[in-house]
N, CA, C and O atoms as a GROMACS GRO file, in nm:
protein
  380
    1UNK      N    1   0.085  -0.092  -0.010
    1UNK     CA    2   0.006   0.028   0.035
    1UNK      C    3   0.081   0.151   0.004
    1UNK      O    4   0.158   0.179   0.096
    2UNK      N    5   0.085   0.264  -0.132
    2UNK     CA    6   0.154   0.339  -0.065
    2UNK      C    7   0.082   0.457  -0.011
    2UNK      O    8  -0.033   0.494  -0.033
    3UNK      N    9   0.169   0.505   0.060
    3UNK     CA   10   0.131   0.598   0.126
    3UNK      C   11   0.108   0.774   0.064
    3UNK      O   12   0.191   0.843   0.004
    4UNK      N   13  -0.045   0.813   0.106
    4UNK     CA   14  -0.090   0.918  -0.002
    4UNK      C   15  -0.087   1.037   0.056
    4UNK      O   16  -0.094   1.059   0.177
    5UNK      N   17  -0.077   1.104  -0.017
    5UNK     CA   18  -0.027   1.268  -0.041
    5UNK      C   19  -0.147   1.355   0.104
    5UNK      O   20  -0.227   1.290   0.172
    6UNK      N   21  -0.129   1.485   0.114
    6UNK     CA   22  -0.214   1.550   0.130
    6UNK      C   23  -0.338   1.595   0.050
    6UNK      O   24  -0.459   1.609   0.068
    7UNK      N   25  -0.217   1.613  -0.081
    7UNK     CA   26  -0.318   1.686  -0.194
    7UNK      C   27  -0.370   1.567  -0.311
    7UNK      O   28  -0.412   1.590  -0.424
    8UNK      N   29  -0.354   1.439  -0.247
    8UNK     CA   30  -0.431   1.321  -0.328
    8UNK      C   31  -0.517   1.288  -0.252
    8UNK      O   32  -0.586   1.201  -0.306
    9UNK      N   33  -0.566   1.323  -0.107
    9UNK     CA   34  -0.724   1.311  -0.031
    9UNK      C   35  -0.822   1.350  -0.078
    9UNK      O   36  -0.825   1.462  -0.129
   10UNK      N   37  -0.908   1.286  -0.076
   10UNK     CA   38  -1.063   1.356  -0.140
   10UNK      C   39  -1.095   1.525  -0.005
   10UNK      O   40  -1.099   1.526   0.118
   11UNK      N   41  -1.113   1.665  -0.130
   11UNK     CA   42  -1.149   1.770  -0.061
   11UNK      C   43  -1.225   1.809   0.104
   11UNK      O   44  -1.225   1.902   0.185
   12UNK      N   45  -1.296   1.651   0.089
   12UNK     CA   46  -1.378   1.692   0.170
   12UNK      C   47  -1.391   1.630   0.326
   12UNK      O   48  -1.452   1.658   0.430
   13UNK      N   49  -1.296   1.525   0.280
   13UNK     CA   50  -1.188   1.416   0.424
   13UNK      C   51  -1.073   1.561   0.463
   13UNK      O   52  -1.034   1.592   0.576
   14UNK      N   53  -1.044   1.621   0.350
   14UNK     CA   54  -0.904   1.697   0.408
   14UNK      C   55  -1.002   1.832   0.512
   14UNK      O   56  -0.964   1.898   0.608
   15UNK      N   57  -1.145   1.831   0.434
   15UNK     CA   58  -1.203   1.994   0.534
   15UNK      C   59  -1.224   1.902   0.688
   15UNK      O   60  -1.190   1.963   0.790
   16UNK      N   61  -1.280   1.752   0.706
   16UNK     CA   62  -1.293   1.684   0.786
   16UNK      C   63  -1.262   1.650   0.895
   16UNK      O   64  -1.308   1.612   1.003
   17UNK      N   65  -1.090   1.688   0.799
   17UNK     CA   66  -0.940   1.618   0.904
   17UNK      C   67  -0.967   1.781   0.964
   17UNK      O   68  -1.008   1.792   1.079
   18UNK      N   69  -0.947   1.874   0.902
   18UNK     CA   70  -0.870   2.001   0.928
   18UNK      C   71  -0.985   2.041   1.082
   18UNK      O   72  -0.938   2.078   1.189
   19UNK      N   73  -1.209   2.016   1.046
   19UNK     CA   74  -1.264   2.022   1.146
   19UNK      C   75  -1.238   2.017   1.275
   19UNK      O   76  -1.246   2.094   1.371
   20UNK      N   77  -1.183   1.838   1.242
   20UNK     CA   78  -1.177   1.776   1.356
   20UNK      C   79  -1.022   1.808   1.445
   20UNK      O   80  -1.000   1.803   1.566
   21UNK      N   81  -0.962   1.831   1.369
   21UNK     CA   82  -0.829   1.807   1.452
   21UNK      C   83  -0.822   2.025   1.481
   21UNK      O   84  -0.731   2.060   1.556
   22UNK      N   85  -0.884   2.104   1.442
   22UNK     CA   86  -0.935   2.198   1.528
   22UNK      C   87  -1.018   2.168   1.611
   22UNK      O   88  -0.964   2.212   1.713
   23UNK      N   89  -1.146   2.108   1.654
   23UNK     CA   90  -1.246   2.114   1.738
   23UNK      C   91  -1.120   1.986   1.869
   23UNK      O   92  -1.131   1.998   1.991
   24UNK      N   93  -1.032   1.896   1.812
   24UNK     CA   94  -0.949   1.812   1.956
   24UNK      C   95  -0.889   1.959   2.031
   24UNK      O   96  -0.907   1.981   2.151
   25UNK      N   97  -0.801   2.074   1.922
   25UNK     CA   98  -0.734   2.082   1.957
   25UNK      C   99  -0.786   2.266   2.064
   25UNK      O  100  -0.722   2.342   2.137
   26UNK      N  101  -0.945   2.263   2.006
   26UNK     CA  102  -1.002   2.389   2.077
   26UNK      C  103  -1.057   2.348   2.200
   26UNK      O  104  -1.075   2.421   2.297
   27UNK      N  105  -1.088   2.201   2.187
   27UNK     CA  106  -1.123   2.131   2.382
   27UNK      C  107  -1.042   2.037   2.463
   27UNK      O  108  -1.095   1.937   2.512
   28UNK      N  109  -0.922   2.061   2.478
   28UNK     CA  110  -0.803   2.027   2.480
   28UNK      C  111  -0.776   2.182   2.591
   28UNK      O  112  -0.790   2.178   2.713
   29UNK      N  113  -0.734   2.311   2.510
   29UNK     CA  114  -0.731   2.388   2.540
   29UNK      C  115  -0.860   2.412   2.644
   29UNK      O  116  -0.878   2.364   2.756
   30UNK      N  117  -0.917   2.474   2.590
   30UNK     CA  118  -1.059   2.494   2.733
   30UNK      C  119  -1.022   2.381   2.909
   30UNK      O  120  -1.043   2.406   3.028
   31UNK      N  121  -0.953   2.237   2.824
   31UNK     CA  122  -0.941   2.216   2.929
   31UNK      C  123  -0.846   2.199   3.027
   31UNK      O  124  -0.859   2.165   3.145
   32UNK      N  125  -0.749   2.227   2.963
   32UNK     CA  126  -0.588   2.215   3.019
   32UNK      C  127  -0.684   2.411   3.117
   32UNK      O  128  -0.726   2.421   3.232
   33UNK      N  129  -0.682   2.489   3.038
   33UNK     CA  130  -0.719   2.599   3.158
   33UNK      C  131  -0.836   2.614   3.207
   33UNK      O  132  -0.883   2.728   3.209
   34UNK      N  133  -0.898   2.527   3.247
   34UNK     CA  134  -0.952   2.437   3.307
   34UNK      C  135  -0.908   2.419   3.398
   34UNK      O  136  -0.925   2.481   3.502
   35UNK      N  137  -0.806   2.282   3.366
   35UNK     CA  138  -0.736   2.258   3.474
   35UNK      C  139  -0.600   2.347   3.545
   35UNK      O  140  -0.526   2.308   3.635
   36UNK      N  141  -0.598   2.423   3.503
   36UNK     CA  142  -0.477   2.504   3.569
   36UNK      C  143  -0.539   2.622   3.613
   36UNK      O  144  -0.461   2.711   3.648
   37UNK      N  145  -0.744   2.666   3.627
   37UNK     CA  146  -0.779   2.769   3.718
   37UNK      C  147  -0.779   2.668   3.851
   37UNK      O  148  -0.758   2.700   3.968
   38UNK      N  149  -0.806   2.548   3.801
   38UNK     CA  150  -0.896   2.429   3.890
   38UNK      C  151  -0.801   2.392   4.027
   38UNK      O  152  -0.708   2.313   4.011
   39UNK      N  153  -0.839   2.478   4.229
   39UNK     CA  154  -0.801   2.466   4.264
   39UNK      C  155  -0.730   2.311   4.339
   39UNK      O  156  -0.822   2.253   4.396
   40UNK      N  157  -0.586   2.225   4.354
   40UNK     CA  158  -0.590   2.097   4.365
   40UNK      C  159  -0.628   2.003   4.400
   40UNK      O  160  -0.614   1.883   4.376
   41UNK      N  161  -0.729   2.124   4.522
   41UNK     CA  162  -0.833   1.953   4.579
   41UNK      C  163  -0.944   1.976   4.533
   41UNK      O  164  -1.039   1.940   4.603
   42UNK      N  165  -0.979   2.059   4.371
   42UNK     CA  166  -1.088   2.024   4.335
   42UNK      C  167  -1.110   1.932   4.232
   42UNK      O  168  -1.209   1.888   4.174
   43UNK      N  169  -0.941   1.910   4.224
   43UNK     CA  170  -0.923   1.805   4.055
   43UNK      C  171  -0.887   1.674   4.109
   43UNK      O  172  -0.795   1.672   4.190
   44UNK      N  173  -0.984   1.489   4.056
   44UNK     CA  174  -0.931   1.381   4.143
   44UNK      C  175  -0.819   1.357   4.035
   44UNK      O  176  -0.798   1.366   3.914
   45UNK      N  177  -0.758   1.322   4.157
   45UNK     CA  178  -0.575   1.287   4.074
   45UNK      C  179  -0.497   1.388   4.077
   45UNK      O  180  -0.515   1.501   4.123
   46UNK      N  181  -0.416   1.346   4.030
   46UNK     CA  182  -0.290   1.470   3.997
   46UNK      C  183  -0.331   1.567   3.890
   46UNK      O  184  -0.410   1.557   3.796
   47UNK      N  185  -0.263   1.654   3.928
   47UNK     CA  186  -0.332   1.756   3.855
   47UNK      C  187  -0.203   1.764   3.718
   47UNK      O  188  -0.194   1.821   3.609
   48UNK      N  189  -0.144   1.696   3.777
   48UNK     CA  190   0.041   1.713   3.699
   48UNK      C  191   0.008   1.593   3.580
   48UNK      O  192   0.035   1.591   3.460
   49UNK      N  193  -0.052   1.509   3.656
   49UNK     CA  194  -0.083   1.370   3.557
   49UNK      C  195  -0.154   1.362   3.449
   49UNK      O  196  -0.136   1.296   3.347
   50UNK      N  197  -0.281   1.473   3.495
   50UNK     CA  198  -0.388   1.472   3.424
   50UNK      C  199  -0.316   1.610   3.331
   50UNK      O  200  -0.330   1.599   3.209
   51UNK      N  201  -0.258   1.708   3.368
   51UNK     CA  202  -0.192   1.786   3.223
   51UNK      C  203  -0.114   1.742   3.118
   51UNK      O  204  -0.114   1.777   3.000
   52UNK      N  205  -0.027   1.637   3.194
   52UNK     CA  206   0.056   1.563   3.118
   52UNK      C  207  -0.007   1.427   3.010
   52UNK      O  208   0.059   1.363   2.929
   53UNK      N  209  -0.128   1.414   3.038
   53UNK     CA  210  -0.188   1.359   2.938
   53UNK      C  211  -0.224   1.387   2.832
   53UNK      O  212  -0.196   1.335   2.724
   54UNK      N  213  -0.324   1.517   2.870
   54UNK     CA  214  -0.352   1.607   2.819
   54UNK      C  215  -0.326   1.646   2.706
   54UNK      O  216  -0.375   1.670   2.596
   55UNK      N  217  -0.185   1.646   2.792
   55UNK     CA  218  -0.065   1.760   2.633
   55UNK      C  219  -0.074   1.597   2.568
   55UNK      O  220  -0.134   1.549   2.472
   56UNK      N  221   0.001   1.551   2.651
   56UNK     CA  222   0.041   1.458   2.480
   56UNK      C  223  -0.003   1.347   2.442
   56UNK      O  224   0.073   1.284   2.367
   57UNK      N  225  -0.128   1.287   2.474
   57UNK     CA  226  -0.196   1.163   2.385
   57UNK      C  227  -0.280   1.281   2.356
   57UNK      O  228  -0.330   1.384   2.403
   58UNK      N  229  -0.262   1.188   2.224
   58UNK     CA  230  -0.368   1.174   2.110
   58UNK      C  231  -0.559   1.094   2.130
   58UNK      O  232  -0.599   1.002   2.058
   59UNK      N  233  -0.598   1.124   2.182
   59UNK     CA  234  -0.730   1.130   2.167
   59UNK      C  235  -0.842   1.070   2.157
   59UNK      O  236  -0.929   0.997   2.205
   60UNK      N  237  -0.781   1.164   2.029
   60UNK     CA  238  -0.929   1.215   1.931
   60UNK      C  239  -1.096   1.285   2.005
   60UNK      O  240  -1.212   1.290   1.963
   61UNK      N  241  -1.041   1.319   2.105
   61UNK     CA  242  -1.141   1.458   2.230
   61UNK      C  243  -1.190   1.340   2.357
   61UNK      O  244  -1.255   1.380   2.454
   62UNK      N  245  -1.154   1.210   2.343
   62UNK     CA  246  -1.183   1.086   2.442
   62UNK      C  247  -1.086   1.202   2.563
   62UNK      O  248  -1.137   1.301   2.616
   63UNK      N  249  -0.945   1.158   2.584
   63UNK     CA  250  -0.959   1.244   2.736
   63UNK      C  251  -1.046   1.358   2.833
   63UNK      O  252  -1.110   1.352   2.938
   64UNK      N  253  -1.010   1.463   2.735
   64UNK     CA  254  -1.087   1.627   2.802
   64UNK      C  255  -1.235   1.602   2.822
   64UNK      O  256  -1.302   1.681   2.888
   65UNK      N  257  -1.297   1.473   2.755
   65UNK     CA  258  -1.421   1.487   2.841
   65UNK      C  259  -1.454   1.411   2.916
   65UNK      O  260  -1.560   1.417   2.978
   66UNK      N  261  -1.316   1.266   2.934
   66UNK     CA  262  -1.348   1.211   3.111
   66UNK      C  263  -1.238   1.296   3.148
   66UNK      O  264  -1.146   1.231   3.199
   67UNK      N  265  -1.216   1.431   3.139
   67UNK     CA  266  -1.150   1.515   3.288
   67UNK      C  267  -1.283   1.562   3.309
   67UNK      O  268  -1.342   1.534   3.414
   68UNK      N  269  -1.346   1.647   3.202
   68UNK     CA  270  -1.404   1.752   3.232
   68UNK      C  271  -1.567   1.683   3.324
   68UNK      O  272  -1.641   1.757   3.389
   69UNK      N  273  -1.585   1.552   3.308
   69UNK     CA  274  -1.703   1.431   3.348
   69UNK      C  275  -1.651   1.435   3.476
   69UNK      O  276  -1.683   1.524   3.555
   70UNK      N  277  -1.545   1.314   3.513
   70UNK     CA  278  -1.489   1.235   3.642
   70UNK      C  279  -1.326   1.321   3.695
   70UNK      O  280  -1.248   1.314   3.790
   71UNK      N  281  -1.334   1.380   3.599
   71UNK     CA  282  -1.178   1.464   3.721
   71UNK      C  283  -1.180   1.582   3.785
   71UNK      O  284  -1.100   1.635   3.861
   72UNK      N  285  -1.318   1.625   3.730
   72UNK     CA  286  -1.368   1.729   3.869
   72UNK      C  287  -1.360   1.733   3.953
   72UNK      O  288  -1.333   1.844   3.908
   73UNK      N  289  -1.350   1.730   4.101
   73UNK     CA  290  -1.425   1.640   4.212
   73UNK      C  291  -1.519   1.766   4.260
   73UNK      O  292  -1.522   1.882   4.217
   74UNK      N  293  -1.581   1.714   4.344
   74UNK     CA  294  -1.734   1.848   4.446
   74UNK      C  295  -1.773   1.908   4.321
   74UNK      O  296  -1.810   2.025   4.334
   75UNK      N  297  -1.776   1.871   4.227
   75UNK     CA  298  -1.906   2.015   4.137
   75UNK      C  299  -2.020   1.928   4.150
   75UNK      O  300  -2.035   1.808   4.173
   76UNK      N  301  -2.144   2.090   4.114
   76UNK     CA  302  -2.258   2.036   4.167
   76UNK      C  303  -2.334   2.123   4.024
   76UNK      O  304  -2.327   2.236   3.976
   77UNK      N  305  -2.416   1.975   3.988
   77UNK     CA  306  -2.464   2.034   3.880
   77UNK      C  307  -2.494   2.113   3.859
   77UNK      O  308  -2.532   2.136   3.744
   78UNK      N  309  -2.412   2.282   3.682
   78UNK     CA  310  -2.476   2.371   3.730
   78UNK      C  311  -2.553   2.470   3.609
   78UNK      O  312  -2.572   2.589   3.581
   79UNK      N  313  -2.589   2.304   3.552
   79UNK     CA  314  -2.738   2.352   3.434
   79UNK      C  315  -2.572   2.304   3.267
   79UNK      O  316  -2.616   2.332   3.156
   80UNK      N  317  -2.471   2.265   3.266
   80UNK     CA  318  -2.424   2.172   3.180
   80UNK      C  319  -2.393   2.076   3.139
   80UNK      O  320  -2.308   1.999   3.185
   81UNK      N  321  -2.498   2.057   2.986
   81UNK     CA  322  -2.555   1.921   2.915
   81UNK      C  323  -2.453   1.921   2.879
   81UNK      O  324  -2.392   2.019   2.921
   82UNK      N  325  -2.362   1.818   2.782
   82UNK     CA  326  -2.327   1.718   2.736
   82UNK      C  327  -2.376   1.692   2.600
   82UNK      O  328  -2.395   1.572   2.578
   83UNK      N  329  -2.388   1.732   2.552
   83UNK     CA  330  -2.432   1.692   2.413
   83UNK      C  331  -2.408   1.565   2.290
   83UNK      O  332  -2.383   1.618   2.182
   84UNK      N  333  -2.410   1.456   2.284
   84UNK     CA  334  -2.308   1.378   2.184
   84UNK      C  335  -2.407   1.384   2.109
   84UNK      O  336  -2.517   1.346   2.147
   85UNK      N  337  -2.383   1.437   1.971
   85UNK     CA  338  -2.461   1.370   1.810
   85UNK      C  339  -2.364   1.325   1.726
   85UNK      O  340  -2.258   1.280   1.769
   86UNK      N  341  -2.398   1.333   1.583
   86UNK     CA  342  -2.308   1.285   1.504
   86UNK      C  343  -2.181   1.404   1.481
   86UNK      O  344  -2.058   1.402   1.493
   87UNK      N  345  -2.266   1.489   1.447
   87UNK     CA  346  -2.219   1.620   1.476
   87UNK      C  347  -2.042   1.619   1.533
   87UNK      O  348  -1.947   1.628   1.456
   88UNK      N  349  -2.031   1.604   1.693
   88UNK     CA  350  -1.959   1.552   1.747
   88UNK      C  351  -2.038   1.646   1.931
   88UNK      O  352  -2.157   1.673   1.945
   89UNK      N  353  -1.947   1.668   2.018
   89UNK     CA  354  -1.933   1.738   2.123
   89UNK      C  355  -1.995   1.854   2.125
   89UNK      O  356  -1.940   1.936   2.052
   90UNK      N  357  -2.118   1.907   2.201
   90UNK     CA  358  -2.205   2.038   2.206
   90UNK      C  359  -2.221   2.073   2.350
   90UNK      O  360  -2.308   2.032   2.426
   91UNK      N  361  -2.108   2.171   2.380
   91UNK     CA  362  -2.192   2.278   2.504
   91UNK      C  363  -2.323   2.307   2.480
   91UNK      O  364  -2.363   2.324   2.365
   92UNK      N  365  -2.415   2.318   2.601
   92UNK     CA  366  -2.565   2.378   2.620
   92UNK      C  367  -2.584   2.367   2.732
   92UNK      O  368  -2.568   2.277   2.815
   93UNK      N  369  -2.642   2.527   2.734
   93UNK     CA  370  -2.608   2.596   2.883
   93UNK      C  371  -2.803   2.554   2.932
   93UNK      O  372  -2.904   2.577   2.866
   94UNK      N  373  -2.789   2.492   3.060
   94UNK     CA  374  -2.955   2.471   3.042
   94UNK      C  375  -2.991   2.570   3.128
   94UNK      O  376  -2.924   2.663   3.175
   95UNK      N  377  -3.199   2.515   3.152
   95UNK     CA  378  -3.228   2.701   3.154
   95UNK      C  379  -3.245   2.660   3.395
   95UNK      O  380  -3.266   2.753   3.472
   0.00000   0.00000   0.00000
């Protein structure tokens, strides 16, 4: 099997890869900012290990979602609802 070059890919696939990469990068940045601003007592586990894993692991957006759902300790439901759809993860404010 020969390697494909970027220019050989279908334009729709290139666009999907760019959008997916931008989405994952934005989610990682938002998660790292949250982690940096959150006190150590409000994080389950080591902040250093979370930061290292979030920065280095290419998880397709799964690891930031795991941190947001499980890594933050002592959170009360503030009306943020995570909606998983075929188009990706969206954050919606609850009423």
